XYZ file of C-alpha atoms in Angstrom:
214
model
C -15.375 31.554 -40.599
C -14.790 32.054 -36.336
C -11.365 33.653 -36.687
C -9.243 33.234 -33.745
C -11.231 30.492 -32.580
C -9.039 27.433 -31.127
C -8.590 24.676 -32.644
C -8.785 21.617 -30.615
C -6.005 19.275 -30.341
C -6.441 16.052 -30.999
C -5.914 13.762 -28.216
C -2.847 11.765 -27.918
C -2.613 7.549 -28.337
C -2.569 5.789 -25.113
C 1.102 5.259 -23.560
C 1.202 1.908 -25.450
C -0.981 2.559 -28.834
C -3.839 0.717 -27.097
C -7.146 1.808 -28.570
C -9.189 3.721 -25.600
C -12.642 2.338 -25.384
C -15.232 3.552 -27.902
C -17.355 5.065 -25.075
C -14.710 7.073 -23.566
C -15.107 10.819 -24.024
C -11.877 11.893 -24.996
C -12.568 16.148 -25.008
C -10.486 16.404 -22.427
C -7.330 14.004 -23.037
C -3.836 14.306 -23.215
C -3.146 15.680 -26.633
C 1.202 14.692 -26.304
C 4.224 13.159 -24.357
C 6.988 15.508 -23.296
C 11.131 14.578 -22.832
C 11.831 11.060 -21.770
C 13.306 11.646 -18.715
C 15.570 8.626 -16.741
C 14.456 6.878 -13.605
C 16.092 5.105 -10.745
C 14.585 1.596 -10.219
C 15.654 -0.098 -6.928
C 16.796 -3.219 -6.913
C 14.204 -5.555 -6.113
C 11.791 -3.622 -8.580
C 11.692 -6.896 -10.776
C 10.244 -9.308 -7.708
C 7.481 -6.496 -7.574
C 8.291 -3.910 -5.439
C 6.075 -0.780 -6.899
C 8.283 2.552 -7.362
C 6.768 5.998 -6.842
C 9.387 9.193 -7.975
C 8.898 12.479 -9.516
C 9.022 13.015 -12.366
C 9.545 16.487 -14.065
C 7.823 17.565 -10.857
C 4.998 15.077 -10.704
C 4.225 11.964 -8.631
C 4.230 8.707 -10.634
C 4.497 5.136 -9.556
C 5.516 2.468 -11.833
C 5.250 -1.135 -11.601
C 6.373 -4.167 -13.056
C 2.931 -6.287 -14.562
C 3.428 -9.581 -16.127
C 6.691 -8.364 -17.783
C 5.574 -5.230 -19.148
C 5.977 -1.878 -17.392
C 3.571 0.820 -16.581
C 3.554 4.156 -15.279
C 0.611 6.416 -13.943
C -0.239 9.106 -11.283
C 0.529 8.073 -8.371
C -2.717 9.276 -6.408
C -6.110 7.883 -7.086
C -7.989 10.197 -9.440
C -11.030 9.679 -7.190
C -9.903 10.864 -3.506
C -6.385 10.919 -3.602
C -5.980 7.394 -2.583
C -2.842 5.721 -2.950
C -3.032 3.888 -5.836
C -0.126 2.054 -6.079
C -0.830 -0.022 -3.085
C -3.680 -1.460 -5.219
C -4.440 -5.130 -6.531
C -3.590 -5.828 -10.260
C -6.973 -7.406 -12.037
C -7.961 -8.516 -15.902
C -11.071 -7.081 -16.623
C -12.853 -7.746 -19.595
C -9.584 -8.669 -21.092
C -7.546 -4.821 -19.828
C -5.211 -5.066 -17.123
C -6.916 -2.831 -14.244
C -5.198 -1.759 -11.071
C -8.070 -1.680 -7.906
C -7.646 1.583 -5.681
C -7.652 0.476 -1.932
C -9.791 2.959 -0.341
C -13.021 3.190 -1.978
C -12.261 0.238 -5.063
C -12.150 2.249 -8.114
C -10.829 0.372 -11.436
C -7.856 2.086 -13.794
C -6.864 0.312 -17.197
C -2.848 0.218 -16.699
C -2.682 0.615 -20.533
C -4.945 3.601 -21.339
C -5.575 5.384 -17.602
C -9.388 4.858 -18.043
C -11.755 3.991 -15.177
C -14.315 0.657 -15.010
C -17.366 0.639 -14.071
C -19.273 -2.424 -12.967
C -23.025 -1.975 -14.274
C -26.154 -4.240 -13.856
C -27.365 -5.745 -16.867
C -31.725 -6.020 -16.343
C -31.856 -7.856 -19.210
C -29.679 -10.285 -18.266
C -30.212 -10.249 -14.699
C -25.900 -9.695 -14.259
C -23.305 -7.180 -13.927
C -21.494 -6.058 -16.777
C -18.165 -4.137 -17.177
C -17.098 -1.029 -19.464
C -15.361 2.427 -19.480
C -16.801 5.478 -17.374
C -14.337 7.839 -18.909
C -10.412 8.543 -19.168
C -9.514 10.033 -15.275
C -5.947 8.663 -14.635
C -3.145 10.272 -16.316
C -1.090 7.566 -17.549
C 2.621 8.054 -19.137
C 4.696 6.073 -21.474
C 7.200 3.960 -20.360
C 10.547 3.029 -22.595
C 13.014 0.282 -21.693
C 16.801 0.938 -23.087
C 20.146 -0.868 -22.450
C 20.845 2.345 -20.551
C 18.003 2.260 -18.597
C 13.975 2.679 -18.030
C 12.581 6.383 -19.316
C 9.418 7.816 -18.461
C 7.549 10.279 -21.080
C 4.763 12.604 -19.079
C 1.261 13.201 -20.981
C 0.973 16.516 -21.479
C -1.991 18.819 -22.374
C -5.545 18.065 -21.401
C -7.092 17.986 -18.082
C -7.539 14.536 -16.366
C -9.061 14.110 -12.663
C -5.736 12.757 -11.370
C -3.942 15.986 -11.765
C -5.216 17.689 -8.855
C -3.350 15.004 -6.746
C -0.263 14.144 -9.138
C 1.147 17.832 -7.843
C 0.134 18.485 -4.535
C 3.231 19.400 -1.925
C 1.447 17.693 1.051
C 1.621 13.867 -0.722
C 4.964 11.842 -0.055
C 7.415 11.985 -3.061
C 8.775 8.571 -2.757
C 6.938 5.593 -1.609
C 8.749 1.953 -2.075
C 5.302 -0.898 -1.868
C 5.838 -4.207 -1.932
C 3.331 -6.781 -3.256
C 1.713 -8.936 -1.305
C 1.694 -11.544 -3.820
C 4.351 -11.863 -6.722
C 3.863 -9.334 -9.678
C 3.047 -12.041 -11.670
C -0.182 -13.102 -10.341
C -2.878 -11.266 -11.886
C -7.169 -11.766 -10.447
C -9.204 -12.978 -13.712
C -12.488 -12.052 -13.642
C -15.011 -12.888 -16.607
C -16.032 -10.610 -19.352
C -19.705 -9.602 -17.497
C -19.534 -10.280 -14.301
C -17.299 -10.316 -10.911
C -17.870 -12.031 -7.588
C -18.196 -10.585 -4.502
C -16.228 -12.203 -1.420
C -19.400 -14.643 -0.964
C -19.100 -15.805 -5.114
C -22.190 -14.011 -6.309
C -21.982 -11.479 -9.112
C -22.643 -7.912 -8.167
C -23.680 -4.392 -8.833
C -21.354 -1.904 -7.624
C -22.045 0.917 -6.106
C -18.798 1.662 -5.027
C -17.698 2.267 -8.782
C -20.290 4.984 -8.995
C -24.131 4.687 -10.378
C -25.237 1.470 -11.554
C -25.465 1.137 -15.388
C -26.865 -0.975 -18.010
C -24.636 -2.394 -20.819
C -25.671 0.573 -22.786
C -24.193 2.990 -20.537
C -27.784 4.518 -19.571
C -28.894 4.713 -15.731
C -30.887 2.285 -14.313
């Protein structure tokens, strides 16, 4: 036997006991939640304003989506980018929130990122999970109050921006549309701004419904 070898943990359920995708490489995930810790909503966080705090030292945002509420990392796992200025949209049935500066996809529930793929077969794009990159937290509502559990252990992509000194600690973003209105787009395949389906490079390397290059 390998004494003193570590054991791996085993990672932790998403924030809300949705299943991650069965692609997702979870080596690397969040293997626990810590202390539920308090959090001051403003006021007009139920018409949709977004609401970025710290918590336990680290920059979160949380949101109000078709009557459920979610918390994540603040800062886009990709560049930093400020995520919670982002559109909400359903893709292939998971709420996603769209990062504004370079259009990268997180599942609210699990913290994964979408990819949209081209399908050769088919001739169309096709949606699925590139991996789990945004640290997202669980979220409890009380009668005293909305509490906020961090995911603790691993190593997501997100972290290197969720801590950073230099980022703003409290943002307040208001919706341009009401939090209610989510963008539907079908299970395989997503128009562009002229209404043809794409292949998108800006979600990184084009893929096949099987996940290999193309």
């Amino acid at each position: 036997s390998m004494s003193g070898a570590a054991i791996p943990k085993p990672p932790a359920p998403s924030p809300s006991g949705v299943p991650f995708s069965a692609e997702t490489d979870l080596t690397n995930a969040p293997t626990g939640y810590g202390p539920f810790h308090r959090v001051e909503l403003p006021p007009d966080f139920e018409k949709g304003v977004r609401h970025t705090t710290v918590v336990a030292g680290r920059k979160v945002t949380i949101a109000l989506i078709e009557g459920r509420i979610y918390c994540m990392d603040t800062f886009c796992y990709h560049a930093g980018g400020p995520l919670f200025q982002g559109d909400i949209e359903e893709i292939s049935g998971k709420l996603c929130i769209r990062c504004p500066w370079h259009m990268y996809h997180i599942v609210l529930d699990t913290g994964e990122a979408m990819t949209n793929g081209w399908d050769a077969a088919e001739g169309r794009s096709c949606w699925k999970a590139k991996g789990l990159k945004q640290r997202a937290h669980k979220v409890e509502e009380r009668p005293d109050g909305v509490f906020v559990a961090l995911a603790m252990g691993g190593y997501l992509e997100s972290d290197q921006y969720a801590l950073d000194e230099t980022t703003p600690a409290t943002v307040q973003y208001s919706n341009a549309r009401p939090a209610d209105t989510v963008t539907i787009y079908p299970r395989r395949e997503r128009p562009n701004s002229a209404g043809s389906s794409r292949s998108s490079s800006s979600h990184g390397d084009p893929i096949d419904c099987a996940g290999e290059p193309v």
